[in-house]
């Protein structure tokens, strides 16, 4: 099953999972995240499994902040929520979330981020 996200879901995650319900400062970042995660080349998904799709969302939302604050927390919450919605059992500690955000900020590619996310699910 391939789960798609939309703008409404991204906004719901921001409202529910970030402190103070920060306002959106860059709508284009959210639209880009939806497009990136759904990207296809000649009908073949660019990101073929849930971990790669979650990594694509996380990576874009961390590098192109959409909210007035808490963007690292938000990006990780989106990735976590995507994996859970995809039917995976996911377990992550605050330290693993922090380490993942640092990995992305340090320039890890989408496959390295997906590999880290695979470690979060059974």
PDB file of C-alpha atoms in Angstrom:
ATOM      1  CA  UNK A   1       0.000   0.000   0.000  1.00  0.00           C
ATOM      2  CA  UNK A   2       1.261   3.461  -0.890  1.00  0.00           C
ATOM      3  CA  UNK A   3      -0.091   6.169   1.361  1.00  0.00           C
ATOM      4  CA  UNK A   4      -0.242   9.723   0.072  1.00  0.00           C
ATOM      5  CA  UNK A   5      -0.166  12.830   2.197  1.00  0.00           C
ATOM      6  CA  UNK A   6      -1.859  16.109   1.451  1.00  0.00           C
ATOM      7  CA  UNK A   7      -1.724  19.665   2.713  1.00  0.00           C
ATOM      8  CA  UNK A   8      -4.563  19.081   5.183  1.00  0.00           C
ATOM      9  CA  UNK A   9      -2.698  16.206   6.856  1.00  0.00           C
ATOM     10  CA  UNK A  10       0.523  18.218   7.091  1.00  0.00           C
ATOM     11  CA  UNK A  11      -1.395  21.075   8.721  1.00  0.00           C
ATOM     12  CA  UNK A  12      -3.074  18.684  11.155  1.00  0.00           C
ATOM     13  CA  UNK A  13       0.319  17.325  12.236  1.00  0.00           C
ATOM     14  CA  UNK A  14       1.583  20.880  12.751  1.00  0.00           C
ATOM     15  CA  UNK A  15      -1.435  21.741  14.864  1.00  0.00           C
ATOM     16  CA  UNK A  16      -1.355  18.569  16.971  1.00  0.00           C
ATOM     17  CA  UNK A  17       2.360  17.838  17.336  1.00  0.00           C
ATOM     18  CA  UNK A  18       4.101  21.209  17.609  1.00  0.00           C
ATOM     19  CA  UNK A  19       3.889  23.407  20.691  1.00  0.00           C
ATOM     20  CA  UNK A  20       1.850  26.559  20.368  1.00  0.00           C
ATOM     21  CA  UNK A  21       0.359  25.667  16.961  1.00  0.00           C
ATOM     22  CA  UNK A  22       2.908  27.756  14.988  1.00  0.00           C
ATOM     23  CA  UNK A  23       1.702  29.584  11.918  1.00  0.00           C
ATOM     24  CA  UNK A  24       2.834  28.594   8.459  1.00  0.00           C
ATOM     25  CA  UNK A  25       5.485  30.968   7.134  1.00  0.00           C
ATOM     26  CA  UNK A  26       6.188  29.157   3.846  1.00  0.00           C
ATOM     27  CA  UNK A  27       3.238  27.417   2.189  1.00  0.00           C
ATOM     28  CA  UNK A  28       5.498  26.450  -0.705  1.00  0.00           C
ATOM     29  CA  UNK A  29       7.509  24.177   1.591  1.00  0.00           C
ATOM     30  CA  UNK A  30       4.373  22.207   2.432  1.00  0.00           C
ATOM     31  CA  UNK A  31       3.316  21.976  -1.210  1.00  0.00           C
ATOM     32  CA  UNK A  32       6.839  20.887  -2.138  1.00  0.00           C
ATOM     33  CA  UNK A  33       6.802  18.200   0.567  1.00  0.00           C
ATOM     34  CA  UNK A  34       3.558  16.745  -0.815  1.00  0.00           C
ATOM     35  CA  UNK A  35       4.953  16.792  -4.346  1.00  0.00           C
ATOM     36  CA  UNK A  36       8.333  15.339  -3.402  1.00  0.00           C
ATOM     37  CA  UNK A  37       6.841  12.461  -1.466  1.00  0.00           C
ATOM     38  CA  UNK A  38       4.533  11.609  -4.408  1.00  0.00           C
ATOM     39  CA  UNK A  39       7.211  12.056  -7.098  1.00  0.00           C
ATOM     40  CA  UNK A  40       7.159   9.650 -10.030  1.00  0.00           C
ATOM     41  CA  UNK A  41       9.345   9.252 -13.091  1.00  0.00           C
ATOM     42  CA  UNK A  42       7.597   7.570 -16.014  1.00  0.00           C
ATOM     43  CA  UNK A  43       4.989   6.183 -13.619  1.00  0.00           C
ATOM     44  CA  UNK A  44       7.562   4.690 -11.238  1.00  0.00           C
ATOM     45  CA  UNK A  45       7.674   6.139  -7.716  1.00  0.00           C
ATOM     46  CA  UNK A  46      10.936   7.908  -6.934  1.00  0.00           C
ATOM     47  CA  UNK A  47      10.552   6.854  -3.290  1.00  0.00           C
ATOM     48  CA  UNK A  48       9.251   3.310  -3.419  1.00  0.00           C
ATOM     49  CA  UNK A  49       8.727   2.348   0.211  1.00  0.00           C
ATOM     50  CA  UNK A  50       7.305   4.050   3.309  1.00  0.00           C
ATOM     51  CA  UNK A  51      10.731   4.696   4.857  1.00  0.00           C
ATOM     52  CA  UNK A  52      12.011   6.464   1.743  1.00  0.00           C
ATOM     53  CA  UNK A  53       8.790   8.478   1.459  1.00  0.00           C
ATOM     54  CA  UNK A  54       8.962   9.483   5.141  1.00  0.00           C
ATOM     55  CA  UNK A  55      12.635  10.379   4.696  1.00  0.00           C
ATOM     56  CA  UNK A  56      11.804  12.550   1.670  1.00  0.00           C
ATOM     57  CA  UNK A  57       9.211  14.446   3.720  1.00  0.00           C
ATOM     58  CA  UNK A  58      11.517  14.830   6.707  1.00  0.00           C
ATOM     59  CA  UNK A  59      14.479  15.968   4.665  1.00  0.00           C
ATOM     60  CA  UNK A  60      12.553  18.616   2.746  1.00  0.00           C
ATOM     61  CA  UNK A  61      10.717  19.991   5.783  1.00  0.00           C
ATOM     62  CA  UNK A  62      13.966  20.305   7.728  1.00  0.00           C
ATOM     63  CA  UNK A  63      15.852  22.040   4.924  1.00  0.00           C
ATOM     64  CA  UNK A  64      12.943  24.260   3.825  1.00  0.00           C
ATOM     65  CA  UNK A  65      11.205  25.316   7.056  1.00  0.00           C
ATOM     66  CA  UNK A  66       7.468  25.814   6.748  1.00  0.00           C
ATOM     67  CA  UNK A  67       6.587  26.963  10.267  1.00  0.00           C
ATOM     68  CA  UNK A  68       7.532  29.974  12.375  1.00  0.00           C
ATOM     69  CA  UNK A  69       9.219  27.644  14.911  1.00  0.00           C
ATOM     70  CA  UNK A  70       9.711  23.987  15.883  1.00  0.00           C
ATOM     71  CA  UNK A  71      10.543  22.861  12.344  1.00  0.00           C
ATOM     72  CA  UNK A  72      12.839  19.992  13.386  1.00  0.00           C
ATOM     73  CA  UNK A  73      10.192  18.612  15.747  1.00  0.00           C
ATOM     74  CA  UNK A  74       7.550  19.066  13.061  1.00  0.00           C
ATOM     75  CA  UNK A  75       9.574  17.323  10.347  1.00  0.00           C
ATOM     76  CA  UNK A  76      10.261  14.355  12.626  1.00  0.00           C
ATOM     77  CA  UNK A  77       6.596  14.188  13.668  1.00  0.00           C
ATOM     78  CA  UNK A  78       5.566  14.110   9.995  1.00  0.00           C
ATOM     79  CA  UNK A  79       7.979  11.248   9.260  1.00  0.00           C
ATOM     80  CA  UNK A  80       6.907   9.324  12.368  1.00  0.00           C
ATOM     81  CA  UNK A  81       3.222   9.877  11.600  1.00  0.00           C
ATOM     82  CA  UNK A  82       3.685   8.793   7.998  1.00  0.00           C
ATOM     83  CA  UNK A  83       5.292   5.514   9.064  1.00  0.00           C
ATOM     84  CA  UNK A  84       2.536   4.828  11.611  1.00  0.00           C
ATOM     85  CA  UNK A  85      -0.176   5.676   9.068  1.00  0.00           C
ATOM     86  CA  UNK A  86       1.532   3.270   6.670  1.00  0.00           C
ATOM     87  CA  UNK A  87       0.866   0.480   9.155  1.00  0.00           C
ATOM     88  CA  UNK A  88       4.341   0.142  10.651  1.00  0.00           C
ATOM     89  CA  UNK A  89       5.124  -0.295  14.337  1.00  0.00           C
ATOM     90  CA  UNK A  90       7.392   2.615  15.184  1.00  0.00           C
ATOM     91  CA  UNK A  91       9.372   3.304  18.341  1.00  0.00           C
ATOM     92  CA  UNK A  92      11.648   6.292  18.794  1.00  0.00           C
ATOM     93  CA  UNK A  93      13.090   8.004  21.820  1.00  0.00           C
ATOM     94  CA  UNK A  94      13.648  11.755  22.082  1.00  0.00           C
ATOM     95  CA  UNK A  95      17.359  11.073  21.639  1.00  0.00           C
ATOM     96  CA  UNK A  96      16.783   9.173  18.388  1.00  0.00           C
ATOM     97  CA  UNK A  97      14.584  11.993  17.097  1.00  0.00           C
ATOM     98  CA  UNK A  98      17.294  14.514  17.974  1.00  0.00           C
ATOM     99  CA  UNK A  99      19.978  12.383  16.333  1.00  0.00           C
ATOM    100  CA  UNK A 100      17.878  11.987  13.190  1.00  0.00           C
ATOM    101  CA  UNK A 101      17.338  15.741  12.904  1.00  0.00           C
ATOM    102  CA  UNK A 102      21.080  16.271  13.307  1.00  0.00           C
ATOM    103  CA  UNK A 103      21.798  13.629  10.644  1.00  0.00           C
ATOM    104  CA  UNK A 104      19.533  15.410   8.176  1.00  0.00           C
ATOM    105  CA  UNK A 105      20.936  18.843   9.027  1.00  0.00           C
ATOM    106  CA  UNK A 106      24.455  17.464   8.505  1.00  0.00           C
ATOM    107  CA  UNK A 107      23.542  16.674   4.897  1.00  0.00           C
ATOM    108  CA  UNK A 108      22.627  12.984   4.919  1.00  0.00           C
ATOM    109  CA  UNK A 109      20.983  11.850   1.695  1.00  0.00           C
ATOM    110  CA  UNK A 110      17.463  10.462   1.581  1.00  0.00           C
ATOM    111  CA  UNK A 111      18.662   6.841   1.614  1.00  0.00           C
ATOM    112  CA  UNK A 112      20.722   7.364   4.775  1.00  0.00           C
ATOM    113  CA  UNK A 113      17.736   9.036   6.443  1.00  0.00           C
ATOM    114  CA  UNK A 114      15.479   6.149   5.364  1.00  0.00           C
ATOM    115  CA  UNK A 115      17.991   3.663   6.797  1.00  0.00           C
ATOM    116  CA  UNK A 116      17.824   5.462  10.140  1.00  0.00           C
ATOM    117  CA  UNK A 117      14.006   5.431  10.010  1.00  0.00           C
ATOM    118  CA  UNK A 118      14.062   1.681   9.315  1.00  0.00           C
ATOM    119  CA  UNK A 119      15.751   1.316  12.693  1.00  0.00           C
ATOM    120  CA  UNK A 120      12.682   2.903  14.262  1.00  0.00           C
ATOM    121  CA  UNK A 121      10.286   0.255  12.969  1.00  0.00           C
ATOM    122  CA  UNK A 122      10.063  -3.444  13.639  1.00  0.00           C
TER     123      UNK A 122
END
